[in-house]
Coordinates of C-alpha atoms and ligand atoms in Angstrom, one line a residue:
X1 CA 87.3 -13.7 -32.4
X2 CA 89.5 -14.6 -29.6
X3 CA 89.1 -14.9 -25.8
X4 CA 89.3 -12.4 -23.3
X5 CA 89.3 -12.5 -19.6
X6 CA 88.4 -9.7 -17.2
X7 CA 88.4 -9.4 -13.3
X8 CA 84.9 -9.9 -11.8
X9 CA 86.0 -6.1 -9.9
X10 CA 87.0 -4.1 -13.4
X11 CA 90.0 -3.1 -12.6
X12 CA 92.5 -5.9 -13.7
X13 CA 92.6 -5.4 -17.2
X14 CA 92.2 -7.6 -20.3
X15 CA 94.2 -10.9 -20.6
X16 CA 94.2 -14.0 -22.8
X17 CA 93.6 -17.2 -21.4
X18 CA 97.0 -18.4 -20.9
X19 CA 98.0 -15.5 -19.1
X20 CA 94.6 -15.4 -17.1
X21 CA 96.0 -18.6 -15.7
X22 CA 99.4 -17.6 -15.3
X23 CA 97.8 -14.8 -13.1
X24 CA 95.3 -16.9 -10.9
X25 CA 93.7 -14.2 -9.0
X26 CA 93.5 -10.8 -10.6
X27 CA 95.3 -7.3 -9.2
X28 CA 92.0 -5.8 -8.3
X29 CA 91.1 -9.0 -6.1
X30 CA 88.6 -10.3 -8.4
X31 CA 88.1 -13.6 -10.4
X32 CA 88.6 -13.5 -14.3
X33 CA 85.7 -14.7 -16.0
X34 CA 85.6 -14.9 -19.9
X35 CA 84.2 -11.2 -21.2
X36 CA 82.0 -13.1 -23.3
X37 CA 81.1 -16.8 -23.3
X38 CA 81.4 -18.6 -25.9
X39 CA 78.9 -21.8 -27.3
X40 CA 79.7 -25.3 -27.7
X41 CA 80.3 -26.0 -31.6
X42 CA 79.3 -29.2 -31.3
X43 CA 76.3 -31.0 -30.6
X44 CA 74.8 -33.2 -28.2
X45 CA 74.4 -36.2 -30.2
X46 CA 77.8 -35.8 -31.3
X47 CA 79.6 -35.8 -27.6
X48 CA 78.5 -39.6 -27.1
X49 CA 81.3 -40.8 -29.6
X50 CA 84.2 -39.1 -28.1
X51 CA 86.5 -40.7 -25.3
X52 CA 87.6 -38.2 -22.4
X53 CA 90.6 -36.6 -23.7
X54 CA 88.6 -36.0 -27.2
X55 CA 85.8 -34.3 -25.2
X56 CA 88.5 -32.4 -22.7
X57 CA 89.7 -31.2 -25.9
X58 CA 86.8 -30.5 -28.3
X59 CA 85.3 -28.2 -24.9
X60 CA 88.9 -26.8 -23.9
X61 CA 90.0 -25.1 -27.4
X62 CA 86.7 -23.3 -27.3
X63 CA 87.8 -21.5 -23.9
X64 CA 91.5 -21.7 -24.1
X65 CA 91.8 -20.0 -27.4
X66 CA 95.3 -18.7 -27.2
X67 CA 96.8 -22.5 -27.2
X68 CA 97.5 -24.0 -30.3
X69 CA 95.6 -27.1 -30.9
X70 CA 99.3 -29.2 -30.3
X71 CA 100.2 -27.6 -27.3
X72 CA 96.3 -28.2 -25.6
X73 CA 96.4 -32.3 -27.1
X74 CA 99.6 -32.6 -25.2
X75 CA 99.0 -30.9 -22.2
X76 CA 95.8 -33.4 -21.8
X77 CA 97.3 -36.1 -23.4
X78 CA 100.1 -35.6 -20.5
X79 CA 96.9 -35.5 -18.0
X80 CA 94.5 -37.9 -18.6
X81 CA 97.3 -41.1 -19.1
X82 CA 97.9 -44.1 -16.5
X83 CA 97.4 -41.8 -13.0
X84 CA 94.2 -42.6 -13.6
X85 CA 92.9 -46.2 -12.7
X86 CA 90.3 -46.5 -15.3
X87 CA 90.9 -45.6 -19.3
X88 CA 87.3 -43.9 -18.4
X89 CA 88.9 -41.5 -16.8
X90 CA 85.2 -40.3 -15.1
X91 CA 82.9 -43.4 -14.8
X92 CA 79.0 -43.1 -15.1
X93 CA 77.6 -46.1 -13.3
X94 CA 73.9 -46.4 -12.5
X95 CA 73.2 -48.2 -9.0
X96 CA 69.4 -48.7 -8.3
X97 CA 67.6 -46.0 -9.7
X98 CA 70.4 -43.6 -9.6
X99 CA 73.3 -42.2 -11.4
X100 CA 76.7 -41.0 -9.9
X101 CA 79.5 -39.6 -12.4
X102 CA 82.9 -40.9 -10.3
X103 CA 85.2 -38.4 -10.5
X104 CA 87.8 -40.5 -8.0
X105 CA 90.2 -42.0 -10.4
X106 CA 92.7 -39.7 -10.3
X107 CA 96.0 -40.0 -8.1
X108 CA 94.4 -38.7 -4.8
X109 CA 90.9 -40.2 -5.7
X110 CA 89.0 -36.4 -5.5
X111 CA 87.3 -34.5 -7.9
X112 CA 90.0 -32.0 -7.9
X113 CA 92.8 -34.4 -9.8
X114 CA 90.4 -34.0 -13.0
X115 CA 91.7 -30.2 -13.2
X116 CA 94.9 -30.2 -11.3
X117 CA 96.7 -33.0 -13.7
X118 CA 96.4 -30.8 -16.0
X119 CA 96.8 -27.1 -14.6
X120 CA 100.3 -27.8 -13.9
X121 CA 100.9 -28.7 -17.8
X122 CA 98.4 -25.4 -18.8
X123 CA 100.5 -23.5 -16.5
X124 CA 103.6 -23.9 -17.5
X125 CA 103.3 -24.1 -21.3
X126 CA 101.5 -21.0 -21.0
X127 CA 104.7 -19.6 -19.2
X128 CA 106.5 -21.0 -22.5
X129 CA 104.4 -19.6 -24.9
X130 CA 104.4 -15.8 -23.4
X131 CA 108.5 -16.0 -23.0
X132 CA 108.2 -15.6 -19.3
X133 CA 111.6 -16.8 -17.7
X134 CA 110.2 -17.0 -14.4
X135 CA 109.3 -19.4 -11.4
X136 CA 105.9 -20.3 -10.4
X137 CA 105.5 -20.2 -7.1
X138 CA 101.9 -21.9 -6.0
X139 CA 100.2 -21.0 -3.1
X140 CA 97.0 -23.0 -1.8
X141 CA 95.0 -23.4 0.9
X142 CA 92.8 -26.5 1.3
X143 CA 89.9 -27.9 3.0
X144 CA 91.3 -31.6 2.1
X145 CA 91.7 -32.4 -1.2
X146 CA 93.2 -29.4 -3.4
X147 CA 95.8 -29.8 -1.4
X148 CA 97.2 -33.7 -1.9
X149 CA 96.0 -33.0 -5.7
X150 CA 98.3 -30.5 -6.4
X151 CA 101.0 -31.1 -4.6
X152 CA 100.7 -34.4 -6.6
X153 CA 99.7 -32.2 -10.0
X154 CA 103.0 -29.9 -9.5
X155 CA 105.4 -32.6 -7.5
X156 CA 108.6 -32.0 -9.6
X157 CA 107.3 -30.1 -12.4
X158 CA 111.0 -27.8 -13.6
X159 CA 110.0 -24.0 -13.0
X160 CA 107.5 -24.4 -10.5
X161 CA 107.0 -24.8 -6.4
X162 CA 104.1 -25.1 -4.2
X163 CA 103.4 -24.5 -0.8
X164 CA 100.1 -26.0 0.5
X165 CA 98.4 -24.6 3.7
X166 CA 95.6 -26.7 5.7
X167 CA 93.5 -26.4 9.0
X168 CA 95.1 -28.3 11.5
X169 CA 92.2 -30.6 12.7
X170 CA 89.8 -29.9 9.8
X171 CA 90.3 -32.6 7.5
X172 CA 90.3 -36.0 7.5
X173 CA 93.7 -38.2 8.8
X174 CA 93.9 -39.8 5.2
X175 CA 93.7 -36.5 4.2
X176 CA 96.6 -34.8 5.9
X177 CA 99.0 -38.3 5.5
X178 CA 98.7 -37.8 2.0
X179 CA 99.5 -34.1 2.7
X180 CA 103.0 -34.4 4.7
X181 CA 103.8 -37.5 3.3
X182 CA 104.5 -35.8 0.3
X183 CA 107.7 -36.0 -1.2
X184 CA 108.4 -33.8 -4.2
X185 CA 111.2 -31.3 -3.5
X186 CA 109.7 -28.4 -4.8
X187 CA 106.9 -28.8 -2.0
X188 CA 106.4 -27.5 1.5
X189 CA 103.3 -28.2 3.8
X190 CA 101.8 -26.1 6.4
X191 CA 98.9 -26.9 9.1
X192 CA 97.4 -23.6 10.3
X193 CA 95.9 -23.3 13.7
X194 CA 92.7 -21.9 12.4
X195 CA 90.2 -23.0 10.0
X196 CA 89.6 -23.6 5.9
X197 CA 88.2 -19.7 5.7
X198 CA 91.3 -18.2 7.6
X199 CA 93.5 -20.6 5.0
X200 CA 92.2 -18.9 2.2
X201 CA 91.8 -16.0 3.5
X202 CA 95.9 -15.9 4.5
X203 CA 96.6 -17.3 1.2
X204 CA 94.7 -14.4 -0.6
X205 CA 95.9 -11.4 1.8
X206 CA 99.9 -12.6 1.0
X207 CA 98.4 -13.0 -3.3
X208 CA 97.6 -9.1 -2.9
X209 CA 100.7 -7.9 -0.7
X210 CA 102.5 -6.0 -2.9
X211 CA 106.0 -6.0 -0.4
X212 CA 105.6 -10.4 -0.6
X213 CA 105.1 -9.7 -4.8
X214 CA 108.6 -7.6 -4.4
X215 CA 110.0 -10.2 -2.0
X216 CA 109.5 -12.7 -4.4
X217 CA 110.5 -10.8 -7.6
X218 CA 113.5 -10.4 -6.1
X219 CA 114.0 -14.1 -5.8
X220 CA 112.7 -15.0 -9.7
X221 CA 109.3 -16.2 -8.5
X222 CA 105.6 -14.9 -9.3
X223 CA 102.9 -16.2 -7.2
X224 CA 100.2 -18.1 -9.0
X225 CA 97.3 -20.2 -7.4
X226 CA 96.0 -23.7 -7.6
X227 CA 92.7 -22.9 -5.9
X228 CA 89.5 -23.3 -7.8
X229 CA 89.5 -19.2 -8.4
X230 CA 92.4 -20.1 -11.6
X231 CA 90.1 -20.7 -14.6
X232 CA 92.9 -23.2 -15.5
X233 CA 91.1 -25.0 -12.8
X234 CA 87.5 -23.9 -14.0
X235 CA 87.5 -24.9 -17.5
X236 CA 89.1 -28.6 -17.2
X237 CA 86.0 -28.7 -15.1
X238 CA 83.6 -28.2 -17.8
X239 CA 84.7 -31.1 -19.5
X240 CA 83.5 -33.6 -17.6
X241 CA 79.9 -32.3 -17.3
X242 CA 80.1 -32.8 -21.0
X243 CA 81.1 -36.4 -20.9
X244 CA 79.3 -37.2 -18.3
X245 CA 76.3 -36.2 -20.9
X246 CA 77.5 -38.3 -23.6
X247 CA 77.6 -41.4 -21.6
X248 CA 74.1 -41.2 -20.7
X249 CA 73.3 -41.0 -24.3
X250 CA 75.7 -44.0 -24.8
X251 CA 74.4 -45.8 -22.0
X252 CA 70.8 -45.0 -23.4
X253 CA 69.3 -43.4 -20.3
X254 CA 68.8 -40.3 -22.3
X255 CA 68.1 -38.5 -25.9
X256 CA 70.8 -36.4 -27.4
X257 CA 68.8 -33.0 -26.8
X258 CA 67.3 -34.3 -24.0
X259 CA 67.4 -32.4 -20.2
X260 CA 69.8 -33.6 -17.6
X261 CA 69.6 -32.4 -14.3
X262 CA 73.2 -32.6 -11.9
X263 CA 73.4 -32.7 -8.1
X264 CA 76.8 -30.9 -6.7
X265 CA 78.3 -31.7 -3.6
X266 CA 79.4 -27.8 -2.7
X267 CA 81.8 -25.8 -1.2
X268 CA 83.7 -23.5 -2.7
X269 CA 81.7 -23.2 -6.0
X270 CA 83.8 -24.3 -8.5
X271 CA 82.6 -27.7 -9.5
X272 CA 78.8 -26.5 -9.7
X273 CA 80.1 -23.2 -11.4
X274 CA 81.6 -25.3 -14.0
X275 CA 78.6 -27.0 -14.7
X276 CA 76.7 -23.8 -14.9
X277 CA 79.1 -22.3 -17.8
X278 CA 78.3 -25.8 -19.8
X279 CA 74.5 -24.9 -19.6
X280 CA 75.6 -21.4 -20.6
X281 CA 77.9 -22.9 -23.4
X282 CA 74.7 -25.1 -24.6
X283 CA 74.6 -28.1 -22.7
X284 CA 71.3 -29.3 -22.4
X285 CA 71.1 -29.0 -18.6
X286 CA 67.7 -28.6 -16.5
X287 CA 68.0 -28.1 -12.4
X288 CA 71.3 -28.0 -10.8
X289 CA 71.1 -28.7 -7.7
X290 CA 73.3 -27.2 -5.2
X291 CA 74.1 -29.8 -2.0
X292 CA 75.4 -28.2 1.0
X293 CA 76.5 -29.9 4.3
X294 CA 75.6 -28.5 7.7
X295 CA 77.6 -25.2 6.8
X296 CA 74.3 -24.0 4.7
X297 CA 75.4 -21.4 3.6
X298 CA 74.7 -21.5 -0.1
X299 CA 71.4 -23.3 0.8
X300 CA 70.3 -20.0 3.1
X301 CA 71.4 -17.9 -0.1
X302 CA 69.8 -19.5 -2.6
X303 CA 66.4 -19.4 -0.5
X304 CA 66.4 -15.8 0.6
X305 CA 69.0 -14.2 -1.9
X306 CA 71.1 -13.1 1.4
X307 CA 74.9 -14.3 1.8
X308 CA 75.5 -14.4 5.6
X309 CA 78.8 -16.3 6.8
X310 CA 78.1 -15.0 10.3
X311 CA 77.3 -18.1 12.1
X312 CA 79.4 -21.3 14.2
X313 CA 81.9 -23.1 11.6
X314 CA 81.0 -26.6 11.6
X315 CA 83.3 -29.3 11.3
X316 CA 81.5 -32.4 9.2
X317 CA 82.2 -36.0 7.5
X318 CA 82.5 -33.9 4.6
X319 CA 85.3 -31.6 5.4
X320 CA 86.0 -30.3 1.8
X321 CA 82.7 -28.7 1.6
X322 CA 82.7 -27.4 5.7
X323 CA 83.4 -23.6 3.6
X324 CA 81.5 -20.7 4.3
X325 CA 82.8 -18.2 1.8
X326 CA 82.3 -19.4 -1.3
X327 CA 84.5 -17.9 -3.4
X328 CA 83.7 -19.0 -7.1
X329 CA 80.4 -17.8 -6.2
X330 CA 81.7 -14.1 -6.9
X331 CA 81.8 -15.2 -10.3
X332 CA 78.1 -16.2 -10.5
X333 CA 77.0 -12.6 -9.0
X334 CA 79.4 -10.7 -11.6
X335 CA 77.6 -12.8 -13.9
X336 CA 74.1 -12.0 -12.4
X337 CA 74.7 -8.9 -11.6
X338 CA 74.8 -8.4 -15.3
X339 CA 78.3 -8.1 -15.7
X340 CA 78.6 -5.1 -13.6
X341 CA 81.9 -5.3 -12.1
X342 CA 81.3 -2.3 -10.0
X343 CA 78.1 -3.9 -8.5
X344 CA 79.9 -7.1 -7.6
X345 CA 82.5 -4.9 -6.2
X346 CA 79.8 -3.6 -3.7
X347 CA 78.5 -6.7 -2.9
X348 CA 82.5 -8.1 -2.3
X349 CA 83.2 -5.2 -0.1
X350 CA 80.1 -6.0 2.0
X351 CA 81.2 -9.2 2.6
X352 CA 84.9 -8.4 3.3
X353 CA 83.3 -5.8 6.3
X354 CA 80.2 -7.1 7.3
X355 CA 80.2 -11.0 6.3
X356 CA 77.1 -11.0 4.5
X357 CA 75.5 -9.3 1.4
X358 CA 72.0 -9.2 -0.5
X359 CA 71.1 -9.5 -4.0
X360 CA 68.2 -7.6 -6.0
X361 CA 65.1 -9.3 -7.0
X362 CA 66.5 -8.9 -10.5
X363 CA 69.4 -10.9 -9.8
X364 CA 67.8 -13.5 -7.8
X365 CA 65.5 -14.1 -10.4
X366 CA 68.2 -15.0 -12.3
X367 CA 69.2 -18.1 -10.2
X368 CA 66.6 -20.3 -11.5
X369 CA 68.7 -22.9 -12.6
X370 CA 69.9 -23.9 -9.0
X371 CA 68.0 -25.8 -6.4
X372 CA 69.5 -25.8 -2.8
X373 CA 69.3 -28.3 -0.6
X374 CA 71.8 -29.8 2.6
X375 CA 72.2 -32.5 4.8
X376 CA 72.5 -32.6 8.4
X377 CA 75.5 -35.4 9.6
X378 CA 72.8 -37.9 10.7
X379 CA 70.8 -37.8 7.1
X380 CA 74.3 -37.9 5.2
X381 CA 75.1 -41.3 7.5
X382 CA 71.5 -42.4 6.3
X383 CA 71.9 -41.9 3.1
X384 CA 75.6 -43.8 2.9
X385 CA 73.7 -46.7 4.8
X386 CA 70.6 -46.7 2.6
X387 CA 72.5 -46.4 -0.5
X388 CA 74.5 -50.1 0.8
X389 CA 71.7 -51.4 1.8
X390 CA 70.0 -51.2 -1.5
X391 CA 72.6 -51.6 -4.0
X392 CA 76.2 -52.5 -2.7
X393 CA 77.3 -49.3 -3.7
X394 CA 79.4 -47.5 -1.1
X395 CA 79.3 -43.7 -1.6
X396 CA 81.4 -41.2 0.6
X397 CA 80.1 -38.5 2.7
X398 CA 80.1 -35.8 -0.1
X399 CA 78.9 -37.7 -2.3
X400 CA 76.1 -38.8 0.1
X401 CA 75.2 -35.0 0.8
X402 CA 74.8 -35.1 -3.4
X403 CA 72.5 -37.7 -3.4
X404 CA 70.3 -36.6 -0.1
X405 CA 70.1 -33.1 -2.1
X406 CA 68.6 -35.1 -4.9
X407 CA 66.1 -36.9 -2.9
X408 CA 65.0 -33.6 -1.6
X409 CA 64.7 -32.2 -5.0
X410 CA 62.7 -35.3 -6.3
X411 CA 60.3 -34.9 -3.3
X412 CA 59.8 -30.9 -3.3
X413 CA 59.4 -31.2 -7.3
X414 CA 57.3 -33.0 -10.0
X415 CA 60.7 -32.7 -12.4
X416 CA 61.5 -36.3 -13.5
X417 CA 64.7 -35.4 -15.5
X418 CA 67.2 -37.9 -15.4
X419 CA 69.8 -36.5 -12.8
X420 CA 73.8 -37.8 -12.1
X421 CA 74.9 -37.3 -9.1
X422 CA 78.3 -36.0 -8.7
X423 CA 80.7 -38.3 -6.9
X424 CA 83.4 -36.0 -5.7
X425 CA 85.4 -38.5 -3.8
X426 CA 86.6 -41.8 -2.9
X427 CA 84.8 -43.7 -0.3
X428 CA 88.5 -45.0 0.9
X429 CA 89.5 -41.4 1.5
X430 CA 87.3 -41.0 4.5
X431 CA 86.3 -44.5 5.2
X432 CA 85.7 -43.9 9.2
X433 CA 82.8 -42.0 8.8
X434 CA 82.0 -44.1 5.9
X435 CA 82.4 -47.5 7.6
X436 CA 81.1 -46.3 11.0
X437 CA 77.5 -45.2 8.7
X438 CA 77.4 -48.3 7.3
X439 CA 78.2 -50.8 10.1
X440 CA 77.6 -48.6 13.7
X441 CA 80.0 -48.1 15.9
X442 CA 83.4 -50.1 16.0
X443 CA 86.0 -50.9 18.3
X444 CA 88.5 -50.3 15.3
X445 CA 90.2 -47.4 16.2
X446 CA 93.2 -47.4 13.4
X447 CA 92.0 -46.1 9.9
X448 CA 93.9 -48.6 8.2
X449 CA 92.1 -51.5 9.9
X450 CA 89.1 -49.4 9.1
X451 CA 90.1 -49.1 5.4
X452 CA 90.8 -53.4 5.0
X453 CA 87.2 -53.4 6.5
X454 CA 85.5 -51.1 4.6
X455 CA 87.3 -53.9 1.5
X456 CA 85.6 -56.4 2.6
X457 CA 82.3 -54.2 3.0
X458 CA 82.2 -53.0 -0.4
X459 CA 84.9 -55.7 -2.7
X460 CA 86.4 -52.6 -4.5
X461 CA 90.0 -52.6 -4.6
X462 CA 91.7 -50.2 -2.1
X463 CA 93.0 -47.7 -4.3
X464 CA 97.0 -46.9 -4.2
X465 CA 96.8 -43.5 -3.1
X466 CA 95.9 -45.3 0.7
X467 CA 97.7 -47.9 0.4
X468 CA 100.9 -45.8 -0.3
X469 CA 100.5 -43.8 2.1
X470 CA 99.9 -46.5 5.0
X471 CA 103.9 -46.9 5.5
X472 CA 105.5 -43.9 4.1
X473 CA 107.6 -40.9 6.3
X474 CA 106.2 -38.0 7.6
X475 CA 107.9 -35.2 5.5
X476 CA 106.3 -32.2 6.3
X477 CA 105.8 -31.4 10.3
X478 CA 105.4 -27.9 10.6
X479 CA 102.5 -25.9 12.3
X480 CA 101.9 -22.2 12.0
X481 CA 99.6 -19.6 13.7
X482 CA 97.4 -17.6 10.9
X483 CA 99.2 -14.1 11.2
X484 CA 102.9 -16.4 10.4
X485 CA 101.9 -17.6 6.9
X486 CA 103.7 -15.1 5.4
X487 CA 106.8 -15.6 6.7
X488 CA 106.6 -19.2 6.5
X489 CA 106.4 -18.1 2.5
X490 CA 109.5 -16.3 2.5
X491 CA 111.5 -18.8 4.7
X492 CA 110.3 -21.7 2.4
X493 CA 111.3 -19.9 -0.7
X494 CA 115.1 -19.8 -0.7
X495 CA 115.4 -23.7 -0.6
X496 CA 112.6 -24.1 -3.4
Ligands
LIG501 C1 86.5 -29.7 -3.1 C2 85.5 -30.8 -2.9 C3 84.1 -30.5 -3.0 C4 83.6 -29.1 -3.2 O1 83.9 -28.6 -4.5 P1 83.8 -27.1 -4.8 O2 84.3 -26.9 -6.2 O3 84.8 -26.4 -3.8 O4 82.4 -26.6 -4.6 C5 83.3 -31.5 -2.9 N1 83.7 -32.8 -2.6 C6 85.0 -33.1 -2.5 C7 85.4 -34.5 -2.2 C8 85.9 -32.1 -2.7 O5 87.2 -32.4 -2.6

């Protein structure tokens, strides 16, 4: 039996992985989502022995069926090597009476380098292996991180180019240094005057403009995406959920076979989607719990089963979750919607025109699994603080929203499953809000001063993604209005 993958709107066709990945986003403006999912072949008690790569391996085959088991070893093996700081790869580290999985080891210390090391490698051997002679030509837009990861992922890479698009003023300064600092000649960066949602928005109106498809055609490129929509994105992100349950059997914390709950720091639904397919896939998994920011979103939907982005955009200390559509979260309602494409489709095209939808009873029912929960800015600079004072530990905003999530959960239920909390990033990468939640205010006003202090704070080592960046030349200056991204496409392309 081998995988198939189908648009979450029914009208893209059927494709194998590879070329599900090569596509990004289908025709028909849906998501593909495996037709039918398939189960781990493995079990629990067995994960504990296996190192990272083993596990990214033993969970990828099963889902990226059309790669021979040579070409998936190499792609991770080409991955997970020395850009990450620890052989680990993803950490588990208990600190009081809690546990966070790190997932900041990676080349731009975010979540996000665990899938886009090796999308870049899944990408173009897939390319390879279905004799397209073609470009690749990535578009993304980012609230912060996607965008330094893969511009790091695809710096360079022979037979592809990227072009990364961010809100001007919506992330972090660390953030955007490591952005237009970026060297790789196959690159361009854009800040948009506009937010994360009009970013991704632009980015998916110039995917599904047939006259830019033509454009580019013309020029030998095909447009794929980086964003967290490409399963080549989604499954890599599996893994670690896996791992992550082997160390705690390891570590002795839990049973093989026993329940493990996870808290998410969430925005566009990828990283808590992926955790949701390894409960699917067999994964012994009890509550996951969904952690929102001020942009509640996904907290107001999972109470009321009504998706309403029609309210202020908020601008946080966690800027890669301030999202208000979702979109991995069309996945989830395809699924719970019983994989009715044409029902999902409704629900899409509500959104699209009115900014908000409403599921059946049916399908809410059917979202047991999550708990939502969010933290306002004051709780999240609480929780960094608390954290410190108890155990050393610095955490970073998202990660904080994660772990006030979980102390709602553990006070609104009487579940005492173990639970990791999902560290998505770095404290270094936004260590203002991080220093200023620990310490008050401070007269430092320079983030690099703020970065040496927030050293001595919490004796980790500054990680070389900042400390690269702290001297290196501004490559990438230019600022467009929403309505010019397009063009800025097709002036970019002829010198990529
Ligand atoms: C992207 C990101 C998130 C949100 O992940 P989603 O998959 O978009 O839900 C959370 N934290 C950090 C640090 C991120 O970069």
């Amino acid at each position: 039996m081998s995988m198939i993958y189908q648009s979450t709107r029914g009208k893209g066709g059927e494709l194998s992985a590879s070329m599900a990945i090569i596509r990004g986003l289908s025709d028909d403006g849906g998501l593909f989502v495996p037709k039918t999912l398939p189960s781990f072949d493995f079990k629990p008690e067995e994960v504990s022995s296996w190192d990272y790569r083993e596990t990214a391996f033993r969970v990828m085959r099963l889902l990226l069926d059309d790669y021979s088991e040579e070409e998936l070893r190499q792609c991770i093996d080409r991955a997970y090597d020395e850009k990450f700081d620890t052989p680990e790869m993803a950490p588990l580290q208990k600190k009081g009476d809690r546990f966070f999985l790190e997932l900041f080891h990676g080349k731009t210390i975010a979540f996000k380098d665990m899938a886009l090391s090796i999308l870049p490698h899944l990408l173009t051997t897939a390319l390879k292996k279905n004799g397209i002679d073609r470009k690749i030509l990535i578009l993304t837009a980012t609230s912060g991180d996607t965008g330094k990861a893969a511009l790091a992922g695809f710096s360079d890479v022979p037979g592809t180019a990227i072009i990364v698009f961010y809100p001007k003023g919506g992330v972090s300064r660390i953030q955007e240094l490591q952005m237009v600092t970026e060297k790789g000649k196959n690159t361009r960066v854009f800040g948009v005057r506009g937010n994360f949602d009009d970013c991704q928005s632009g980015v998916k109106a110039i995917f599904n403009d047939a006259s830019m498809q033509e454009e580019l055609s013309k020029q030998g490129f095909s447009f794929s995406s980086a964003n967290s929509i490409n399963i080549g994105r989604l499954v890599p992100q599996i893994v670690y959920y896996v791992y992550a349950y082997g160390r705690m059997v390891k570590q002795g914390h839990i049973k093989a076979g026993d329940k493990l709950n996870f808290s998410v720091p969430t925005g566009n639904f990828g990283n808590i989607l992926a955790a949701w397919y390894a409960k699917r896939m067999g994964l012994p998994i009890g509550t996951l719990i969904c952690a929102s920011n001020q942009n509640n979103v996904l907290y107001d939907f999972l109470r009321s089963g009504i998706y309403d982005k029609n309210r202020p955009f908020i601008l946080t200390s966690s800027p890669s979750m301030d999202i208000l559509i979702s979109s991995n979260l069309e996945r989830l309602i395809y699924h719970i919607a019983g994989e009715d494409a044409a029902k999902n489709s409704a629900l899409m095209a509500s959104l699209r025109e009115t900014g908000r939808y409403e599921i059946t009873k049916e399908m809410e029912e059917k979202l047991a699994d999550f708990y939502g929960a969010f933290a306002t800015e004051e709780q999240v600079a609480e929780e960094i603080r608390g954290i410190y004072k108890e155990t050393g530990y610095v955490i970073d905003p998202h990660t904080a929203v994660a772990a006030f999530a979980q102390d709602c959960y553990r006070k609104e239920s009487s579940d005492t499953t173990p639970t990791v909390i999902v560290s998505t990033a770095s404290p270094y990468k936004f260590a203002g809000s991080v220093y200023r939640a620990i310490q008050g205010e401070t007269s430092l006003t320079d983030d690099f001063e703020i970065v040496d202090a927030l050293h001595e704070l919490s004796k980790t080592d500054i990680p070389a993604a900042v400390s690269e960046i702290r001297n290196a030349g501004i490559v990438h200056q230019t600022v467009t209005d929403i309505q010019d991204m397009p063009k800025q496409v097709l002036t970019s392309l002829s010198a990529l």
